[in-house]
Structures are given as C-alpha cells and as structure tokens.
mmCIF file of C-alpha atoms in Angstrom:
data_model
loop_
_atom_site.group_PDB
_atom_site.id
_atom_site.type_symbol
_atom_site.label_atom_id
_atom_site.label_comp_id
_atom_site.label_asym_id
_atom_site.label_seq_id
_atom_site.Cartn_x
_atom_site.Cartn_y
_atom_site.Cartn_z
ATOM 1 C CA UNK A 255 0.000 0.000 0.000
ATOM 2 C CA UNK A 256 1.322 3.509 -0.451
ATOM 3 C CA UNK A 257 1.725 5.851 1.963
ATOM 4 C CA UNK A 258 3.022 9.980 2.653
ATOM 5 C CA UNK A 259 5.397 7.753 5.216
ATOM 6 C CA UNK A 260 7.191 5.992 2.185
ATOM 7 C CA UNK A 261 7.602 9.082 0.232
ATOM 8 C CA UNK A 262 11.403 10.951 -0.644
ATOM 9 C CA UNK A 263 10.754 14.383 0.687
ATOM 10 C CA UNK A 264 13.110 16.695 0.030
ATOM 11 C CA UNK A 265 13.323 20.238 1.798
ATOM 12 C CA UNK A 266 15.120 23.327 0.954
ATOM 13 C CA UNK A 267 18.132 21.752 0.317
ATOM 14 C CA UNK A 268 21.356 24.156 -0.981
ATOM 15 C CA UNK A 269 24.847 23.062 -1.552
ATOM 16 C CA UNK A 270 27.529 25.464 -1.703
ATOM 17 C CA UNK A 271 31.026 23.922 -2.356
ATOM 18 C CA UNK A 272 33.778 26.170 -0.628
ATOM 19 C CA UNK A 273 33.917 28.985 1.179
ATOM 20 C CA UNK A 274 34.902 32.726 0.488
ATOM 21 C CA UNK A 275 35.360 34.078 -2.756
ATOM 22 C CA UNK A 276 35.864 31.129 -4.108
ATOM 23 C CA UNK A 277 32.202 29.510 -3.149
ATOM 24 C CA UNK A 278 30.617 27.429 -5.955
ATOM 25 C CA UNK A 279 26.304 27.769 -5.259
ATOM 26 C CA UNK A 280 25.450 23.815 -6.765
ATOM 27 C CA UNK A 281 22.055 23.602 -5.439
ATOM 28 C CA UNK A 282 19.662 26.217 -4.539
ATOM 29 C CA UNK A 283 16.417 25.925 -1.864
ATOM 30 C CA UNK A 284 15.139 22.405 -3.504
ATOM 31 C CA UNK A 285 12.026 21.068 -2.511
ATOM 32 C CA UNK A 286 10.703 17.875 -4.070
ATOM 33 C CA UNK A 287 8.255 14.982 -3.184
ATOM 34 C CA UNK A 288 8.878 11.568 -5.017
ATOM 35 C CA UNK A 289 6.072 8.919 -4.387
ATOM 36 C CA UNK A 290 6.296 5.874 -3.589
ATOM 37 C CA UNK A 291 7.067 3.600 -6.523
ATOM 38 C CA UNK A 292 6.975 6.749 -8.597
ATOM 39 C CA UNK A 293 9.969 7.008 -12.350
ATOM 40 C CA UNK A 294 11.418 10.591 -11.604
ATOM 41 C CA UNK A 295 13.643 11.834 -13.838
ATOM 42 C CA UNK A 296 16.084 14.986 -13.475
ATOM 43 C CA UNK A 297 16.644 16.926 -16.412
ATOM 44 C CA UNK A 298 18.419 20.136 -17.445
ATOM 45 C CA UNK A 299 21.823 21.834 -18.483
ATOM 46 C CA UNK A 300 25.596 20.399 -17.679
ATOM 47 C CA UNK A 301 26.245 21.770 -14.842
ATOM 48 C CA UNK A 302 22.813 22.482 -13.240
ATOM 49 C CA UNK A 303 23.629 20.161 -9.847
ATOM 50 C CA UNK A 304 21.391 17.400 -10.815
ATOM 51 C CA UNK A 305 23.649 14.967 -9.972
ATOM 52 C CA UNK A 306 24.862 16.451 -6.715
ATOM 53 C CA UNK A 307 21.379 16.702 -5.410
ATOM 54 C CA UNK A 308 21.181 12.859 -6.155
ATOM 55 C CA UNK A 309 23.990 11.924 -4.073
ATOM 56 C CA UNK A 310 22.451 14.204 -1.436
ATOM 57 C CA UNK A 311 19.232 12.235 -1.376
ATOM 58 C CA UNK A 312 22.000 8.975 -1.843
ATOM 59 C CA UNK A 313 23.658 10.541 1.520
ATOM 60 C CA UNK A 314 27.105 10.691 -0.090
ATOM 61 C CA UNK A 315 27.193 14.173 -0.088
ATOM 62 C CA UNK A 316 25.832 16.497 2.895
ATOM 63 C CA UNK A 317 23.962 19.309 1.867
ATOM 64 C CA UNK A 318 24.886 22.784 3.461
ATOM 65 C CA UNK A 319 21.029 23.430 4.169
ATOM 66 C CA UNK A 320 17.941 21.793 4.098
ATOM 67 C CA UNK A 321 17.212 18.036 4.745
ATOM 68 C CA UNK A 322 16.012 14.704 2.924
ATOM 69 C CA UNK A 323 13.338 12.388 4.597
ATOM 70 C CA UNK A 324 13.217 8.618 3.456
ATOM 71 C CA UNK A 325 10.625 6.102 4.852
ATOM 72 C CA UNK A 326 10.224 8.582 7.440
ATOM 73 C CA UNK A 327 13.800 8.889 7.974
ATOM 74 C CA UNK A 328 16.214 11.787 8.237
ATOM 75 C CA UNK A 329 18.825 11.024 5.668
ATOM 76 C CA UNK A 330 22.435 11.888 6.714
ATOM 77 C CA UNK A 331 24.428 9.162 5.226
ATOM 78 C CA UNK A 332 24.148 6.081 2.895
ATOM 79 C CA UNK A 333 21.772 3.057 3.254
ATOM 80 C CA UNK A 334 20.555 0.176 2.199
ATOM 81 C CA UNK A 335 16.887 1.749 1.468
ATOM 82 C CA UNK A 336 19.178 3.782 -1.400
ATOM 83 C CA UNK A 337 20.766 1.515 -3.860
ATOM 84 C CA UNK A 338 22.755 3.714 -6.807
ATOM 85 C CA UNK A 339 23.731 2.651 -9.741
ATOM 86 C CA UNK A 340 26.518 5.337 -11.789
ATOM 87 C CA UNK A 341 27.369 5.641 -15.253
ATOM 88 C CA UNK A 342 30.818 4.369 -14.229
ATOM 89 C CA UNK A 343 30.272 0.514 -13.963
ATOM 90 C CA UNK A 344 32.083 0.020 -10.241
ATOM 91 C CA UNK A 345 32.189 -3.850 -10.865
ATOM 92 C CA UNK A 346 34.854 -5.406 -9.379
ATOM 93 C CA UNK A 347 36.827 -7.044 -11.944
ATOM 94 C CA UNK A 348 37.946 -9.967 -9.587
ATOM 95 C CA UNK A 349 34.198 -11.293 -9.359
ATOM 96 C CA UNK A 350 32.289 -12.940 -11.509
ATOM 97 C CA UNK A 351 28.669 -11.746 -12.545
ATOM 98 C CA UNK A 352 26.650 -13.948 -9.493
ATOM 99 C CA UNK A 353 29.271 -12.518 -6.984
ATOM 100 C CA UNK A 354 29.397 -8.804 -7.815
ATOM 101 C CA UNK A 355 25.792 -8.882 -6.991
ATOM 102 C CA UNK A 356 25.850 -11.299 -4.312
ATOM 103 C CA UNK A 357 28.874 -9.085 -3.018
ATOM 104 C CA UNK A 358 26.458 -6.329 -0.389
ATOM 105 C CA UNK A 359 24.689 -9.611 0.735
ATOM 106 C CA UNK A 360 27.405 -11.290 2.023
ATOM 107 C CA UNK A 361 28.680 -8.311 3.653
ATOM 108 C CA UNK A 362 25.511 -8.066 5.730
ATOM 109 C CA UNK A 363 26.549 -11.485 6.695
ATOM 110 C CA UNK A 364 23.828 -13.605 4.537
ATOM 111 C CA UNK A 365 24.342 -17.108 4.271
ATOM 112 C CA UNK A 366 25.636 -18.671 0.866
ATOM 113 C CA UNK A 367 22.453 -20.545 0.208
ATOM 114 C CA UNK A 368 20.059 -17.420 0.592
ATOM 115 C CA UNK A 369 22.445 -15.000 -1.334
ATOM 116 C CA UNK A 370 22.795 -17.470 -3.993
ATOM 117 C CA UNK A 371 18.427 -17.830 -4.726
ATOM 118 C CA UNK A 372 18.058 -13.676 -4.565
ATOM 119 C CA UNK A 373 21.180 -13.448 -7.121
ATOM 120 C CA UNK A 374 19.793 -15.806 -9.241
ATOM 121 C CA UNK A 375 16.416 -13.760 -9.261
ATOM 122 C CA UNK A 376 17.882 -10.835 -10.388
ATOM 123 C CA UNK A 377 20.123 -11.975 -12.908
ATOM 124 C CA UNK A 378 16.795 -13.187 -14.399
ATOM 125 C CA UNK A 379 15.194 -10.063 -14.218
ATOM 126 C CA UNK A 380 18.073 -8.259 -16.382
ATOM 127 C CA UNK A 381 18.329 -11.101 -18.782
ATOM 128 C CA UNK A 382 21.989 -12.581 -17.530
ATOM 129 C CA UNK A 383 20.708 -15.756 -17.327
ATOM 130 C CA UNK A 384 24.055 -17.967 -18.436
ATOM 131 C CA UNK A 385 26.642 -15.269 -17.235
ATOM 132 C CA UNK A 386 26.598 -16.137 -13.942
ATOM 133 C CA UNK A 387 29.994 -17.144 -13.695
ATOM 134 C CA UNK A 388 31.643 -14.205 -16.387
ATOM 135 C CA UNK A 389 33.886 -11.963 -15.525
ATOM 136 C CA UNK A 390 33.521 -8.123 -16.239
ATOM 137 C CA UNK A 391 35.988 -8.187 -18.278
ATOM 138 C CA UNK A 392 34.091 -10.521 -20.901
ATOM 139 C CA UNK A 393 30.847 -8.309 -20.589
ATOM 140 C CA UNK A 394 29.696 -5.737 -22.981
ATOM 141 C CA UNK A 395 28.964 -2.126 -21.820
ATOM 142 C CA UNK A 396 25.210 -2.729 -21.540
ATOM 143 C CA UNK A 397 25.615 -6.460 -20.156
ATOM 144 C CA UNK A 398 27.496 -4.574 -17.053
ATOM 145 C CA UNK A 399 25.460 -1.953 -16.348
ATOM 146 C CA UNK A 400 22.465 -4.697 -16.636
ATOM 147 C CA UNK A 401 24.858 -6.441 -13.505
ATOM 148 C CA UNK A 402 25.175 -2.999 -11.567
ATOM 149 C CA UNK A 403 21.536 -2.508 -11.597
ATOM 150 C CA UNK A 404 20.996 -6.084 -10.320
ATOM 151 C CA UNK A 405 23.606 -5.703 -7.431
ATOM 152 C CA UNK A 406 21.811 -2.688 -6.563
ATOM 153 C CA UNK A 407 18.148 -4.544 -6.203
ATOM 154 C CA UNK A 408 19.601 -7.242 -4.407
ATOM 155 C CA UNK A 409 20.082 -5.472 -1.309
ATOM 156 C CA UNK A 410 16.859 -4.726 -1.228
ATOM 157 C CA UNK A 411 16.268 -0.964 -1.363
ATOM 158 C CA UNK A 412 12.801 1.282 -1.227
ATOM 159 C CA UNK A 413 14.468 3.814 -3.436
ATOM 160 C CA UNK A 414 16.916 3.505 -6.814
ATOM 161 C CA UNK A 415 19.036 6.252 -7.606
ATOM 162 C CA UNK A 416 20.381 6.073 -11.115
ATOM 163 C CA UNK A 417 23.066 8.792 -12.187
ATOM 164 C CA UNK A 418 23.397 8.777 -16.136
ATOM 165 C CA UNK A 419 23.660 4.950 -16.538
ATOM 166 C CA UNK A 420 23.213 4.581 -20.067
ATOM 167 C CA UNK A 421 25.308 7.719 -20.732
ATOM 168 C CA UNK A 422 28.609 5.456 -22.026
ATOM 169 C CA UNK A 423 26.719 3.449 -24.280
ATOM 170 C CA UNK A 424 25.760 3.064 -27.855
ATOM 171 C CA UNK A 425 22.311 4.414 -28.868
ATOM 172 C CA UNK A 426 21.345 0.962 -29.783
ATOM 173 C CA UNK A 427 22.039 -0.620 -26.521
ATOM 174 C CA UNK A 428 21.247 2.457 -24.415
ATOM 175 C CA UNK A 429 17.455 2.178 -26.341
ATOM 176 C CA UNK A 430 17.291 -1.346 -25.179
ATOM 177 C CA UNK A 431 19.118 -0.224 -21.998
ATOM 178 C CA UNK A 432 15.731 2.263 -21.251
ATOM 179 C CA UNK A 433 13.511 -0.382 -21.861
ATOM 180 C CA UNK A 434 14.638 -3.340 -19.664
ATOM 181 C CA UNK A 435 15.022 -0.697 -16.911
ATOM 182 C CA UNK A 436 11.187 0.045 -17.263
ATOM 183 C CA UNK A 437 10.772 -3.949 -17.230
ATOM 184 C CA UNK A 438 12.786 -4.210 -14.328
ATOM 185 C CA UNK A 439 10.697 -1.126 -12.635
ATOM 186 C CA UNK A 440 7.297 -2.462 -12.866
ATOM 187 C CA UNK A 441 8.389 -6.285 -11.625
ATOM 188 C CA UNK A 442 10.729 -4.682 -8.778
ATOM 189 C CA UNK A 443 8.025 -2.126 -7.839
ATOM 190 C CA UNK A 444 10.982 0.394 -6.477
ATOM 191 C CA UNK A 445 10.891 4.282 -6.434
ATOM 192 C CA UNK A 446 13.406 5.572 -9.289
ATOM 193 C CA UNK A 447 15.132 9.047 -9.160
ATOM 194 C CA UNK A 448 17.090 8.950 -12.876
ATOM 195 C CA UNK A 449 19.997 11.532 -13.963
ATOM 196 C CA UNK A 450 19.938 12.135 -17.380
ATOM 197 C CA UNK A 451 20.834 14.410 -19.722
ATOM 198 C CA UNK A 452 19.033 13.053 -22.874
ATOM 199 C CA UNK A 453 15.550 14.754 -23.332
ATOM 200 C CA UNK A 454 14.001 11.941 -25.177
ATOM 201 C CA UNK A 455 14.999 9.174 -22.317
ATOM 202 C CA UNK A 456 13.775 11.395 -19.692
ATOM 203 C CA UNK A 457 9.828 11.521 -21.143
ATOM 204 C CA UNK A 458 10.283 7.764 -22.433
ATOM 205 C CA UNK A 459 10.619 6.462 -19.010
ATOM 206 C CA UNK A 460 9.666 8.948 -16.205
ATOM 207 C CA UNK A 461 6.223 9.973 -14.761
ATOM 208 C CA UNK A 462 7.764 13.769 -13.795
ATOM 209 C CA UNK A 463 10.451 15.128 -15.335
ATOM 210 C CA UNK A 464 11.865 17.545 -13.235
ATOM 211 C CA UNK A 465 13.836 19.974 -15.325
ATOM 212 C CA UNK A 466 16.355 22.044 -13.557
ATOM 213 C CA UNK A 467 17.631 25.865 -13.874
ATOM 214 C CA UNK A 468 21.340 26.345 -14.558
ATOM 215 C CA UNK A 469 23.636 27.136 -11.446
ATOM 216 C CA UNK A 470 22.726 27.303 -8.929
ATOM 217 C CA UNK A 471 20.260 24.794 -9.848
ATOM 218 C CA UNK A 472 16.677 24.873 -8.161
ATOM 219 C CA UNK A 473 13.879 23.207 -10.209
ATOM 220 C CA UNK A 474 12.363 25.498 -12.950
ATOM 221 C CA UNK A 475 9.272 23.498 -14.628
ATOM 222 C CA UNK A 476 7.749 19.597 -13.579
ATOM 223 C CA UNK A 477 6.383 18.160 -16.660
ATOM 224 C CA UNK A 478 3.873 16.095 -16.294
ATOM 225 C CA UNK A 479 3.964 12.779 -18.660
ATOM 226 C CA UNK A 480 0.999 11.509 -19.681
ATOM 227 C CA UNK A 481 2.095 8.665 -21.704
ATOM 228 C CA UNK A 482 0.170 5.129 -21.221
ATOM 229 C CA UNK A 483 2.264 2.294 -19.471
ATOM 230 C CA UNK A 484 3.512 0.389 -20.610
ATOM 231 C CA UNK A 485 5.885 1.892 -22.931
ATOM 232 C CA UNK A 486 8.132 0.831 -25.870
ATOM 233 C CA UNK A 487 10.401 2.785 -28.254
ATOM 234 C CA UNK A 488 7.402 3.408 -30.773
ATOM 235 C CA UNK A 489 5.729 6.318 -28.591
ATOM 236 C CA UNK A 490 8.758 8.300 -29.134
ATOM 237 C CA UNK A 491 7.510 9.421 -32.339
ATOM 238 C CA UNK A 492 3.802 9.810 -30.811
ATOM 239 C CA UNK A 493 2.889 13.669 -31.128
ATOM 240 C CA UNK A 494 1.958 13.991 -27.489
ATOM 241 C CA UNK A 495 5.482 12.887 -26.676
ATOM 242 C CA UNK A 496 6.967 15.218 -29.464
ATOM 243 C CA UNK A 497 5.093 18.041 -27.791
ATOM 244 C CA UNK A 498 6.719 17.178 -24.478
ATOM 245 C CA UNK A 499 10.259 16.895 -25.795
ATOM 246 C CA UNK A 500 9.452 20.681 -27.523
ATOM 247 C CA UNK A 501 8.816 21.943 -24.209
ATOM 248 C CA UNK A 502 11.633 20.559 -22.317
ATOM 249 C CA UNK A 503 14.266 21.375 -24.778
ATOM 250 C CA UNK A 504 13.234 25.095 -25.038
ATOM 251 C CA UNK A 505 13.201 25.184 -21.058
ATOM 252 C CA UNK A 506 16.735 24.008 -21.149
ATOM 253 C CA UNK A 507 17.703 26.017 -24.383
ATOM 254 C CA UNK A 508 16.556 28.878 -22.104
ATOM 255 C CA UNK A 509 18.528 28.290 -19.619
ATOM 256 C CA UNK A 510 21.852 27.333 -21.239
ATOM 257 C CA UNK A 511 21.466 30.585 -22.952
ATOM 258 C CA UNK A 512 21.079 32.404 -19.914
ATOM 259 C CA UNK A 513 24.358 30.266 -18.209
ATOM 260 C CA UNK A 514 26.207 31.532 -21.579
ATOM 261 C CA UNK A 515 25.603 35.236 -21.066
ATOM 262 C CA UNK A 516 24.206 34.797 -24.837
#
C-alpha cells in the first residue's frame, strides 16, 4: 500500500562547495516529493547540480542546508533503502557476474544458500541468465550496467538512484538499456530518481520530469507525462510525446542561454 510515510521528501536543500570568494552555489532551496514507486527523472543543463542533489538524497554528499526524509527517515548518510547505480560501472573485476551482486549480501553477513536464490532472481530479471559465472571483463557495456543494476536490487532498497547509466553506451544498446530498466521497474516495484541528460529518455521512461535551472540549480518546470504504461520505443515518435520533448528542450535552451551570457 502507499503511503506519505514511504515518500522521498526533500526540503530546501542548498549546496555550496567552498567557502569565500571562491564559493561554488550547486544547489539552490530544492524542494521535491517523489512517491512511492513513482519514475522521476532529473533533467536540465551540464552543470545544473542534478547529480549532486542525487547523491544528497543517496547521503554521499551532505547538503549545506535543508534536509532529505526517506521512509520517514532523516537522511544523513548512505543506506541500504538507497541503492545507486553510476554511469561508471564500479564492478569489481575480480568477481564474476553472481558474486558482484551477491557481493552487499554477504557483507551483511547472509548465508551462501540465501544469497545465492536472490542473485539468481535478479540476474533473471536483467536477462543474464548464463553469465553467472563471467567476468567483467568478458561483458559488454550494456551487459554490465544490466549487472550494476541487479547488485543494486539485491540489497533490497525502497528507493533507486540512477546517475546517467546509459550515458557510455551506444544508442542501440542504451534504447534497449531504457527499456529493460522500465521492465525491471514495474516487476521490482521500487521508487526511481534517474539523472539524465538526454531529453528523449527522460519523457520515455519517467512519470515527472523535473527539469532544472542552470547554477545554482533549483527546479524550474515539472512536466507532467501523460504517456500510457507500458511503454516501448514506438511512442517516441507519438505527437503527445513530441510536444513534451518541444517543451523541455526550449526550457533548457533557455537556460543554457542564460548560463552563456548569450
């Protein structure tokens, strides 16, 4: 059941990096509600803090005002109702493919048996099946993102965090990518926040698409999407979502402009 409890509720949070003259505003007064099992994506220029306010709400970085409130909680450092998953792969290179995402369940001190049968359901679930015992090394771009994600949902969390993970790949694969991630979505029933830079992926896959003013970034238009679920790559050439990718590219246009002095 869903409840205001399970929601990500974030308040006025600002992040300035450094002090004095040199201060760098990131983030300015953000306030954001992400329901429960709700696809939010962030959107907007390079260099508009979207990613720094996602490893706020991950608890990697502490904000210099304002909070985050997860399942109730105050957040003020990483945990296991956050899993992330970054455009940089992280695997480790020593494990194979059942390991790496068995790896955060045997640190919580899981027995072999158990870790083995929740591996095994999420290698399903991103379509490793037979890969089990690869190595990174012998995995394509996509195939290891497809094991970061499942590491991630292993452990279990309320909330994904995904910061441009389809950015290093093809268009091909990253297509593909945006679909099994939807897939994935509706079996795992998780709340996704998404980084992205890419216009068309953020309407494709989210709910709200939360498009962000350049530095310091607060949020300058929430676009609804009112696209029926589910979704494949077709409705990308549907009017409706034609008229939605119009509107988000001139609110970034406008602001990249503005960051330009243009």
């Amino acid at each position: 059941m869903k409840t205001e409890q399970n929601n990500l509720v974030v308040t006025g949070i600002t992040k300035v990096y450094d002090k004095g003259a040199d201060a760098v505003q990131a983030l300015e007064e953000i306030d954001l509600t992400v329901k429960e099992r709700e696809f939010v994506a962030l959107l907007g220029p390079s260099g508009c803090g979207k990613s720094t306010l996602l490893r706020i709400i991950g608890g990697l970085i502490e904000p210099t005002s304002g909070t985050v409130i997860a399942g109730g909680k105050h957040v003020n450092e990483p945990g296991a109702d956050r899993g992330m998953v970054f455009q940089s792969y992280t695997l480790f290179p020593w494990l194979t493919v059942q390991r790496n995402i068995e790896f955060g369940l045997k640190e919580k001190g899981m027995d072999q048996e158990e870790r083995e049968t929740i591996a095994k359901k999420y290698i399903e679930m991103v379509g490793l099946k037979g890969f089990e015992n690869s190595f990174p090394k012998a995995l394509s771009g996509g195939m290891k993102q497809r094991v970061a994600i499942a590491r991630a949902l292993a452990n279990e969390p309320d909330i994904l965090l995904l910061d441009e993970p389809f950015g290093a790949l093809d268009t091909q694969t990253r297509s593909l990518m945006q679909e099994l991630l939807l897939d994935v979505w509706r079996a795992s029933q998780k709340t996704i926040v998404f980084v992205t830079h890419d216009v068309d992926e953020a309407i494709f896959m989210a709910d709200r698409v939360l498009v962000m003013t350049s530095r310091p970034g607060c949020i300058k238009e929430i676009i609804k999407v009112d696209l029926p679920r589910p979704r494949d790559y077709h409705i990308k050439t549907d009017p409706v979502f034609l008229e939605y990718k119009r509107r988000a590219v001139d609110l970034i246009r406008e602001e990249s402009i503005k960051a330009m002095n243009i």
